[in-house]
Structure formats: C-alpha cells, structure tokens
Tab-separated table of C-alpha atoms and ligand atoms in Angstrom:
chain	number	residue	atom	x	y	z
A	12	MET	CA	-78.388	-73.450	63.789
A	13	VAL	CA	-81.268	-72.544	63.021
A	14	SER	CA	-84.303	-74.460	60.325
A	15	GLY	CA	-86.552	-72.935	57.879
A	16	SER	CA	-88.831	-73.744	54.751
A	17	CYS	CA	-90.688	-72.210	52.309
A	18	LEU	CA	-94.367	-71.861	52.225
A	19	CYS	CA	-95.354	-75.764	50.406
A	20	GLY	CA	-92.055	-77.072	52.635
A	21	GLU	CA	-90.086	-78.493	49.100
A	22	LEU	CA	-87.131	-76.225	50.163
A	23	THR	CA	-85.452	-76.588	53.721
A	24	TYR	CA	-82.901	-74.777	54.609
A	25	GLN	CA	-80.567	-74.737	58.013
A	26	VAL	CA	-78.180	-71.673	58.412
A	27	ARG	CA	-76.097	-69.765	61.210
A	28	LEU	CA	-77.539	-66.670	62.134
A	29	TYR	CA	-76.022	-63.744	63.024
A	30	ALA	CA	-78.496	-63.314	65.339
A	31	ASP	CA	-77.205	-59.792	66.476
A	32	LYS	CA	-77.807	-58.701	62.490
A	33	ILE	CA	-81.194	-59.403	61.723
A	34	PHE	CA	-82.607	-55.940	60.441
A	35	ASN	CA	-86.399	-54.586	59.020
A	36	CYS	CA	-85.577	-53.977	54.957
A	37	HIS	CA	-87.570	-50.609	53.710
A	38	CYS	CA	-85.575	-50.358	50.500
A	39	ARG	CA	-87.981	-50.716	47.201
A	40	PHE	CA	-86.554	-54.127	45.944
A	41	CYS	CA	-87.957	-55.792	49.277
A	42	ARG	CA	-91.070	-53.864	49.101
A	43	LYS	CA	-91.720	-55.161	45.519
A	44	ALA	CA	-89.825	-58.818	45.885
A	45	HIS	CA	-92.339	-59.408	49.074
A	46	GLY	CA	-95.447	-56.921	47.896
A	47	ALA	CA	-95.449	-55.892	51.094
A	48	ASP	CA	-93.842	-52.473	53.352
A	49	TYR	CA	-90.924	-53.766	54.121
A	50	VAL	CA	-89.488	-57.071	55.189
A	51	THR	CA	-87.110	-59.171	57.927
A	52	LEU	CA	-83.960	-60.380	57.291
A	53	ALA	CA	-80.388	-61.686	59.587
A	54	LEU	CA	-76.831	-61.408	57.812
A	55	ALA	CA	-75.891	-65.614	58.031
A	56	ASP	CA	-73.072	-67.100	57.669
A	57	ALA	CA	-73.007	-69.068	54.421
A	58	ASN	CA	-70.802	-71.810	55.367
A	59	THR	CA	-73.093	-73.024	57.579
A	60	LEU	CA	-75.888	-72.593	55.087
A	61	THR	CA	-77.714	-76.572	53.428
A	62	LEU	CA	-80.418	-76.168	51.615
A	63	VAL	CA	-82.813	-79.282	50.745
A	64	ASP	CA	-84.269	-78.873	46.788
A	65	HIS	CA	-84.646	-82.378	45.798
A	66	LYS	CA	-86.818	-81.171	42.799
A	67	LYS	CA	-84.870	-78.190	42.620
A	68	LEU	CA	-87.013	-75.912	42.940
A	69	LEU	CA	-85.257	-73.278	43.840
A	70	ARG	CA	-84.949	-70.469	41.973
A	71	GLU	CA	-82.849	-66.831	41.619
A	72	HIS	CA	-83.489	-63.291	39.865
A	73	LYS	CA	-79.773	-61.885	39.672
A	74	ASN	CA	-80.453	-57.792	40.363
A	75	SER	CA	-79.492	-54.931	38.151
A	76	LEU	CA	-76.941	-54.277	41.367
A	77	GLY	CA	-75.039	-58.523	40.355
A	78	GLY	CA	-77.452	-59.888	44.289
A	79	TYR	CA	-79.233	-62.657	44.569
A	80	ARG	CA	-83.134	-62.750	45.395
A	81	ALA	CA	-84.015	-66.917	45.638
A	82	PHE	CA	-87.125	-67.761	46.080
A	83	CYS	CA	-88.852	-71.493	45.286
A	84	ALA	CA	-90.967	-71.832	41.255
A	85	CYS	CA	-93.904	-73.904	43.449
A	86	CYS	CA	-94.991	-71.924	46.267
A	87	GLY	CA	-92.872	-68.487	45.247
A	88	THR	CA	-91.513	-67.816	48.718
A	89	ARG	CA	-88.492	-65.885	49.077
A	90	LEU	CA	-86.230	-67.443	50.834
A	91	MET	CA	-82.813	-65.428	51.192
A	92	ASN	CA	-80.682	-63.394	49.447
A	93	TYR	CA	-76.864	-63.650	48.287
A	94	GLY	CA	-74.544	-61.928	46.694
A	95	PRO	CA	-72.730	-63.749	42.885
A	96	ASP	CA	-70.158	-64.404	46.448
A	97	LYS	CA	-72.794	-66.263	48.669
A	98	ASN	CA	-69.561	-65.826	51.901
A	99	LYS	CA	-69.522	-61.959	51.112
A	100	TYR	CA	-72.929	-61.745	51.937
A	101	LEU	CA	-75.529	-64.131	52.867
A	102	SER	CA	-78.988	-62.435	54.203
A	103	ILE	CA	-81.870	-65.254	55.307
A	104	VAL	CA	-86.177	-63.681	55.246
A	105	VAL	CA	-86.863	-64.888	58.842
A	106	ASN	CA	-90.439	-64.690	58.084
A	107	THR	CA	-89.236	-68.498	56.300
A	108	LEU	CA	-87.057	-69.669	59.418
A	109	ASP	CA	-89.687	-72.473	61.548
A	110	THR	CA	-87.137	-71.966	63.966
A	111	ALA	CA	-87.547	-69.641	66.776
A	112	LEU	CA	-85.896	-66.848	67.680
A	113	SER	CA	-84.022	-65.339	69.721
A	114	HIS	CA	-82.882	-62.246	68.465
A	115	TYR	CA	-85.307	-59.235	67.199
A	116	PRO	CA	-84.698	-56.510	64.538
A	117	VAL	CA	-82.239	-54.420	66.246
A	118	ALA	CA	-82.423	-51.681	63.176
A	119	HIS	CA	-85.252	-50.553	60.411
A	120	CYS	CA	-82.411	-50.082	57.466
A	121	ASN	CA	-83.501	-48.041	53.949
A	122	THR	CA	-86.493	-46.168	55.040
A	123	GLU	CA	-85.829	-43.307	52.865
A	124	SER	CA	-87.507	-45.263	50.789
A	125	LYS	CA	-90.580	-46.507	52.535
A	126	ALA	CA	-93.492	-46.682	52.594
A	127	PRO	CA	-94.917	-43.706	52.609
A	128	TRP	CA	-98.310	-44.650	54.551
A	129	CYS	CA	-95.790	-46.775	56.649
A	130	GLU	CA	-94.047	-46.122	59.761
A	131	PRO	CA	-90.981	-48.096	61.584
A	132	TYR	CA	-92.230	-48.689	65.293
A	133	GLU	CA	-90.406	-47.212	68.282
A	134	GLY	CA	-87.049	-48.586	70.779
A	135	ILE	CA	-84.484	-49.333	67.388
A	136	ALA	CA	-82.064	-47.808	65.170
A	137	SER	CA	-83.318	-46.208	62.334
A	138	PHE	CA	-80.995	-45.542	58.406
A	139	GLU	CA	-82.160	-44.099	55.593
A	140	ALA	CA	-79.979	-46.183	53.619
A	141	PHE	CA	-78.339	-49.776	54.870
A	142	PRO	CA	-76.591	-48.951	58.424
A	143	PRO	CA	-72.574	-50.444	58.763
A	144	LEU	CA	-73.859	-53.362	60.237
A	145	GLY	CA	-70.407	-55.011	59.154
A	146	LYS	CA	-69.103	-59.110	60.149
B	28	LIG	ZN1	-92.595	-73.924	48.191
B	29	LIG	ZN1	-84.422	-54.348	50.891
C-alpha cells in the first residue's frame, strides 16, 4: 500500500498500486488537465482504495469517453482517474504520492499526441497509443 495527498492536504488516500504498471501519459487530455508535457500514472487496485475527504472537496470531471478525472476543489491537485466502474480502471497520479516509489515508469504512452518540443527520455518502451497494460 502507498499513501498520497493533494497539495493542500485536505484529501488523502491509500491504495495498492500495480507497481509494474506505471507509465508516462502524453495524451492531450493529460497534458491539458495537468498543464504539463506529460503525467506519470500508475494503475491501482480499486478494491484497496480508501479516500479521506472530510470537507467533501473531491470533484470529478467527466470526459467525453465516460471516464472521470478527480481533483481537489481547494488546491486543484489532480489525484486520480477512473471509469464509471472503478474496479475496471483506476489510475493514480504518481506525483501525489507521499510514499517513495520502489518502481519507475515502464513506458511512455500516447506519444502520437505528445508536445512537439517534448523528447520522451530513453531507456523505456514508447507507444504511440495506449499500450497493452492489462491487469
Ligand atoms: Zn487539496
Ligand atoms: Zn493521458
């Protein structure tokens, strides 16, 4: 299990990550939502997720594909993404973790929509679309 939190600290969570399923997503949705060249995500076991949200600050943005991007309404931190059925897909924004990671990203994905100035670093796999990460 790992622990994470948003920038203001009002939202905290614990979850079990699939440590071998960490990737850098260069898709245009992640780029816009984070205001960054890419975001590092880890797939996680939704059955293990516990979220502490005393002030009811977690907000969800539903995208056109039916998925949700969750963020803190106080500080704006993007915490996680999930489908309508969280058990089928849950990904955690790795940079919100407070636990040191024992594994590093295994791949760059969705590089077909990467920022033109961004050169994904070498040493790991690179996929133009979403890689077959499975579970
Ligand atoms: Zn916050
Ligand atoms: Zn993405």
